[in-house]
Amino acid sequence: MPRYLVTGVAGFIGYHTADYLVRRGDEVIGIDNLNEYYDVGLKQARLARLANRTGFAFRKIDLGDREAIEQLFGIEKPDIVVHLAAQAGVRHSLKDPHAYAHSNLTGFLHVLEGCRHQQIRHLVYASTSSVYGANTLLPFSERHRTDHPLSLYAATKKANELMAHSYSHLYGIPTTGLRFFTVYGPWGRPDMALFRFTQAILDGAPIQVFNHGQMQRDFTYIDDIIQGMIRAVDQVPRPNLTWDGTDPDSSTSRSPWRVFNIGSDRPTNLMRYIEILEECLGFQAKRELVPMQAGDVPATWADAQALDNAVGYRPETPIEVGVQRFVDWYLSYYKVPSGLSIR
């Protein structure tokens, strides 16, 4: 039975990943630094639920602490690493760039070194749809160029893919990068649109709609993400022996390295997303149409065929169902009385 290390375990995707693994009977060591980027109470609530699961152990560690990460790998000796910890957020990277270098670059290097010395079986790590940057050819394919990031956050995630490739090449470490597309659902992040919109609507406050509503996102429900990610974790990549350096495929390699899109492949207009949320809440939003924010893109759309071909990934949750499940969780978690605002 493999032993899993899940980084960022108090985060949205990290929590759901660890919960899935321990419920199927696996042993999970989870780490997180519990930083204050968003509500620490929400992170602690996720951890409290995991603490009741057999086979789960938590360590509070910062990825940027080289000695702590070295000790963690030496003591816990994980077989498989699911690396989801990072400083997230396109917009926040404009305000605090150093946090992204600390967590996403230095922290990832420490994880790679731990994997190298422990000779782990498989490293699966979070990348992002943001790596497509200035590319406007839709849907986004792993074969597209990703050389023009529009934010430091995206640049650090692209760097992670390159760093992983170098370790796969030099040390034979099997690595899989997953480019997440706008993940949403219960226990989600407060800095994401669905969470912010829900709170504002219940408060009777206006919501900011960027690019005057001319936005399109490949919103992907958390259960579909976990289904695809666990299947990718369980399938260790092998070298692509047909890879041709004169016509390089940017999604595979002669090293045991892969990158995949993981999205719904069903883009939704932002205005429609808001309408669905209004229907679920029973309230109408006060909309404030504002220009596009720096570092953002007008549209994302995942071509997820490669992941489907590799592991049978087929997202099934309609946007209407996923948003309703989030709303049900939100109202329950924050104990919002029926028909009343949160404040």
XYZ file of C-alpha atoms in Angstrom:
343
model
C 0.000 0.000 0.000
C 1.667 3.277 -1.064
C 2.111 6.125 1.360
C 0.962 9.509 0.069
C 2.253 12.967 0.867
C -0.306 15.655 0.029
C 0.966 19.237 0.233
C -1.475 22.096 0.693
C -3.781 19.655 2.475
C -5.779 22.407 4.223
C -6.534 23.995 0.865
C -9.593 23.416 -1.306
C -8.276 20.757 -3.696
C -5.788 19.372 -1.173
C -8.547 18.692 1.356
C -10.728 16.868 -1.169
C -7.744 14.870 -2.435
C -6.687 13.697 1.014
C -10.282 12.923 1.953
C -10.707 10.728 -1.124
C -7.452 8.861 -0.533
C -8.074 8.058 3.131
C -11.677 7.034 2.440
C -10.449 4.458 -0.064
C -8.036 3.119 2.555
C -4.746 4.851 1.754
C -2.322 6.387 4.253
C -1.891 10.152 3.872
C 0.556 12.600 5.428
C -0.710 16.102 4.810
C 1.262 19.323 5.170
C 0.220 22.973 5.078
C 1.569 26.228 6.489
C -1.936 27.580 7.242
C -1.039 31.035 5.932
C -3.449 33.959 6.079
C -3.994 34.438 2.338
C -7.629 33.638 3.143
C -9.660 32.646 6.208
C -7.543 30.314 8.341
C -10.715 29.180 10.110
C -11.938 27.588 6.888
C -8.628 25.744 6.487
C -8.818 24.522 10.077
C -12.391 23.325 9.529
C -11.237 21.235 6.576
C -8.422 19.772 8.677
C -10.832 18.987 11.512
C -12.861 16.819 9.148
C -9.726 15.021 7.948
C -8.552 14.467 11.534
C -11.479 12.097 12.024
C -10.333 9.879 9.139
C -8.283 6.760 9.828
C -4.918 6.873 8.095
C -4.478 10.671 8.073
C -1.711 12.626 9.812
C -1.030 16.376 9.613
C 2.220 18.323 9.862
C 2.310 22.124 9.877
C 5.253 22.938 7.591
C 6.161 25.766 5.231
C 7.414 24.618 1.824
C 10.064 27.320 1.897
C 11.672 25.748 4.981
C 14.330 23.567 3.362
C 15.396 21.784 6.536
C 11.800 20.979 7.529
C 11.015 19.517 4.097
C 14.205 17.449 4.120
C 13.303 16.068 7.554
C 9.731 15.374 6.454
C 10.824 13.233 3.505
C 13.485 11.487 5.581
C 11.129 10.592 8.423
C 7.830 9.952 6.618
C 9.338 8.328 3.494
C 6.354 8.847 1.160
C 5.977 6.706 -1.951
C 3.829 9.142 -3.954
C 3.658 12.924 -3.689
C 0.616 14.986 -4.650
C 1.901 18.548 -4.605
C -0.972 21.041 -4.389
C 0.519 23.675 -2.094
C 1.225 27.027 -3.727
C 0.621 30.705 -3.383
C -2.485 30.960 -5.536
C -4.248 33.832 -7.272
C -3.508 35.820 -10.404
C -4.518 39.172 -8.899
C -2.682 38.711 -5.611
C 0.555 38.111 -7.508
C 0.478 41.791 -8.514
C 0.492 42.789 -4.835
C 2.877 40.297 -3.237
C 5.223 38.799 -5.856
C 7.773 37.591 -3.307
C 5.255 35.172 -1.807
C 5.065 33.428 -5.196
C 8.817 33.037 -5.481
C 8.985 31.687 -1.913
C 6.224 29.077 -2.219
C 5.964 28.293 -5.917
C 9.634 28.303 -6.906
C 11.771 27.720 -3.806
C 9.097 25.526 -2.232
C 8.721 23.426 -5.360
C 12.492 22.955 -5.566
C 12.469 21.613 -2.014
C 9.722 19.141 -2.975
C 11.670 18.026 -6.048
C 14.783 17.466 -3.969
C 12.793 15.468 -1.444
C 11.425 13.327 -4.265
C 14.915 12.808 -5.669
C 16.487 11.675 -2.400
C 13.505 9.526 -1.426
C 13.252 8.022 -4.954
C 9.465 8.392 -4.937
C 7.336 6.464 -7.433
C 5.374 9.423 -8.809
C 5.111 13.185 -8.319
C 1.818 14.763 -9.374
C 1.721 18.553 -9.089
C -0.725 21.370 -9.712
C -0.230 23.589 -12.715
C -2.874 25.970 -14.076
C -4.780 27.068 -17.144
C -3.120 30.455 -16.596
C 0.037 29.125 -18.290
C -1.703 29.613 -21.660
C -1.393 33.365 -21.092
C -1.604 35.415 -24.280
C -2.653 32.391 -26.361
C -6.168 32.993 -27.718
C -6.584 29.767 -29.717
C -9.474 27.878 -28.104
C -9.847 25.277 -26.789
C -6.464 25.238 -25.069
C -4.426 22.148 -25.918
C -1.344 20.814 -24.154
C 0.354 21.014 -27.555
C -0.075 24.811 -27.646
C 2.830 27.099 -26.773
C 2.831 28.483 -23.230
C 5.652 30.995 -23.542
C 3.710 34.219 -22.882
C 2.362 34.227 -19.296
C 0.362 37.312 -18.288
C 1.013 37.147 -14.539
C 3.811 36.152 -12.197
C 1.558 33.420 -10.829
C 1.303 31.886 -14.309
C 5.055 32.269 -14.824
C 5.815 30.360 -11.603
C 3.501 27.535 -12.641
C 5.121 27.330 -16.063
C 8.465 27.248 -14.257
C 7.198 24.297 -12.191
C 6.515 22.330 -15.369
C 10.042 23.058 -16.617
C 11.655 22.256 -13.278
C 9.754 18.973 -13.110
C 10.971 18.066 -16.587
C 14.590 18.657 -15.642
C 14.253 16.317 -12.636
C 12.447 13.702 -14.739
C 15.291 13.888 -17.256
C 18.194 13.970 -14.824
C 16.970 11.570 -12.140
C 14.208 9.535 -13.808
C 11.518 10.838 -11.445
C 8.066 10.255 -13.006
C 6.189 13.568 -12.900
C 2.706 14.597 -14.004
C 1.545 18.216 -14.156
C -2.182 18.957 -14.113
C -3.377 22.272 -15.531
C -6.481 23.024 -13.465
C -9.303 25.066 -14.999
C -11.347 27.210 -12.528
C -12.234 24.601 -9.917
C -15.340 25.238 -7.799
C -17.547 23.407 -5.322
C -18.156 22.847 -1.579
C -15.319 23.923 0.709
C -14.047 26.220 -2.063
C -11.693 29.180 -1.818
C -13.060 32.547 -0.611
C -10.985 34.436 -3.198
C -12.714 32.680 -6.115
C -15.628 34.265 -7.989
C -18.369 31.877 -6.874
C -17.535 32.352 -3.185
C -17.205 36.129 -3.456
C -20.373 36.486 -5.510
C -22.376 34.370 -3.068
C -21.279 36.372 -0.057
C -21.914 39.704 -1.799
C -25.390 38.708 -3.016
C -26.417 37.539 0.458
C -25.026 40.775 1.934
C -26.903 42.870 -0.612
C -23.581 44.248 -1.853
C -22.662 44.719 -5.530
C -20.500 42.158 -7.315
C -17.707 43.291 -9.615
C -18.091 41.757 -13.068
C -14.790 42.092 -14.921
C -14.427 42.895 -18.607
C -18.029 44.137 -18.469
C -19.201 40.534 -18.322
C -17.461 39.473 -21.533
C -15.714 36.598 -19.815
C -15.834 32.849 -20.388
C -14.483 30.203 -18.049
C -14.158 26.430 -18.108
C -15.673 25.988 -14.643
C -14.871 22.491 -13.342
C -16.633 20.866 -10.399
C -14.415 19.542 -7.620
C -15.676 15.928 -7.762
C -14.790 15.745 -11.458
C -11.342 17.170 -10.704
C -10.704 14.592 -7.987
C -11.869 11.742 -10.218
C -9.452 12.759 -12.973
C -6.589 13.601 -10.648
C -6.679 10.333 -8.694
C -6.695 8.380 -11.948
C -3.654 10.375 -13.060
C -1.955 9.735 -9.697
C -2.507 6.011 -10.115
C -1.004 5.953 -13.628
C 2.738 6.580 -13.590
C 3.994 8.276 -16.779
C 6.500 6.518 -18.989
C 8.958 7.975 -21.491
C 7.497 8.648 -24.918
C 9.966 6.730 -27.052
C 8.570 8.260 -30.263
C 9.215 11.814 -29.038
C 11.065 13.747 -31.747
C 13.390 16.611 -30.846
C 13.072 18.067 -34.348
C 9.301 18.342 -33.905
C 8.876 18.423 -30.115
C 5.554 17.537 -28.511
C 5.159 19.972 -25.599
C 2.909 17.600 -23.631
C 5.218 14.559 -23.457
C 8.931 13.766 -23.414
C 11.556 11.046 -23.738
C 11.675 11.421 -19.964
C 8.849 10.107 -17.714
C 7.061 13.484 -17.767
C 3.544 14.515 -18.779
C 1.286 17.557 -18.542
C -2.494 17.377 -18.869
C -5.379 19.800 -18.983
C -8.013 18.955 -16.403
C -11.199 20.920 -17.042
C -14.845 20.426 -17.905
C -14.446 21.074 -21.660
C -17.725 23.033 -21.329
C -16.975 26.772 -21.093
C -19.647 28.984 -19.525
C -20.205 32.705 -20.018
C -19.691 34.640 -16.773
C -23.126 36.278 -17.017
C -24.759 32.859 -17.280
C -22.748 31.687 -14.268
C -24.128 34.614 -12.275
C -27.681 33.856 -13.434
C -27.363 30.260 -12.233
C -26.102 31.469 -8.859
C -29.008 33.912 -8.584
C -31.468 31.092 -9.287
C -29.846 28.887 -6.627
C -29.849 31.642 -3.986
C -33.234 33.120 -4.844
C -31.707 36.619 -4.930
C -30.685 38.913 -7.777
C -27.150 40.304 -7.859
C -26.337 43.984 -8.024
C -23.844 43.997 -10.861
C -21.014 46.488 -11.222
C -19.473 46.147 -14.671
C -15.756 46.955 -14.575
C -12.781 46.645 -16.983
C -10.541 43.587 -17.241
C -7.973 43.298 -14.471
C -4.263 43.206 -15.237
C -2.968 39.654 -15.697
C -6.405 38.227 -16.499
C -7.646 36.649 -19.744
C -11.097 36.882 -21.359
C -11.632 33.164 -21.930
C -10.455 29.690 -20.937
C -11.528 26.370 -22.395
C -9.833 23.035 -21.779
C -9.268 20.435 -24.435
C -9.237 17.487 -22.004
C -9.040 14.728 -24.631
C -5.474 13.746 -23.723
C -6.414 13.040 -20.098
C -9.483 11.139 -21.256
C -7.331 9.036 -23.573
C -4.807 8.366 -20.812
C -7.051 7.584 -17.824
C -10.692 7.757 -18.951
C -11.377 11.230 -17.541
C -14.954 12.308 -18.256
C -16.318 15.237 -16.204
C -20.038 14.751 -15.656
C -21.324 17.496 -13.340
C -23.534 20.132 -15.032
C -22.805 23.699 -13.963
C -26.328 24.056 -12.543
C -25.837 21.026 -10.293
C -22.366 22.052 -9.158
C -23.363 25.611 -8.248
C -26.396 24.349 -6.302
C -24.185 21.987 -4.319
C -21.833 24.847 -3.492
C -24.722 27.064 -2.385
C -26.148 24.289 -0.197
C -22.751 23.847 1.457
C -22.242 27.618 1.895
C -25.628 28.177 3.537
C -25.039 25.220 5.858
C -21.431 26.052 6.753
C -22.146 29.717 7.514
C -25.536 28.883 9.070
C -27.406 31.356 6.877
C -31.124 31.367 7.784
C -33.470 30.809 4.852
C -34.204 34.081 3.062
C -31.784 36.099 5.226
C -28.322 37.563 4.594
C -25.223 36.383 6.398
C -24.902 39.645 8.373
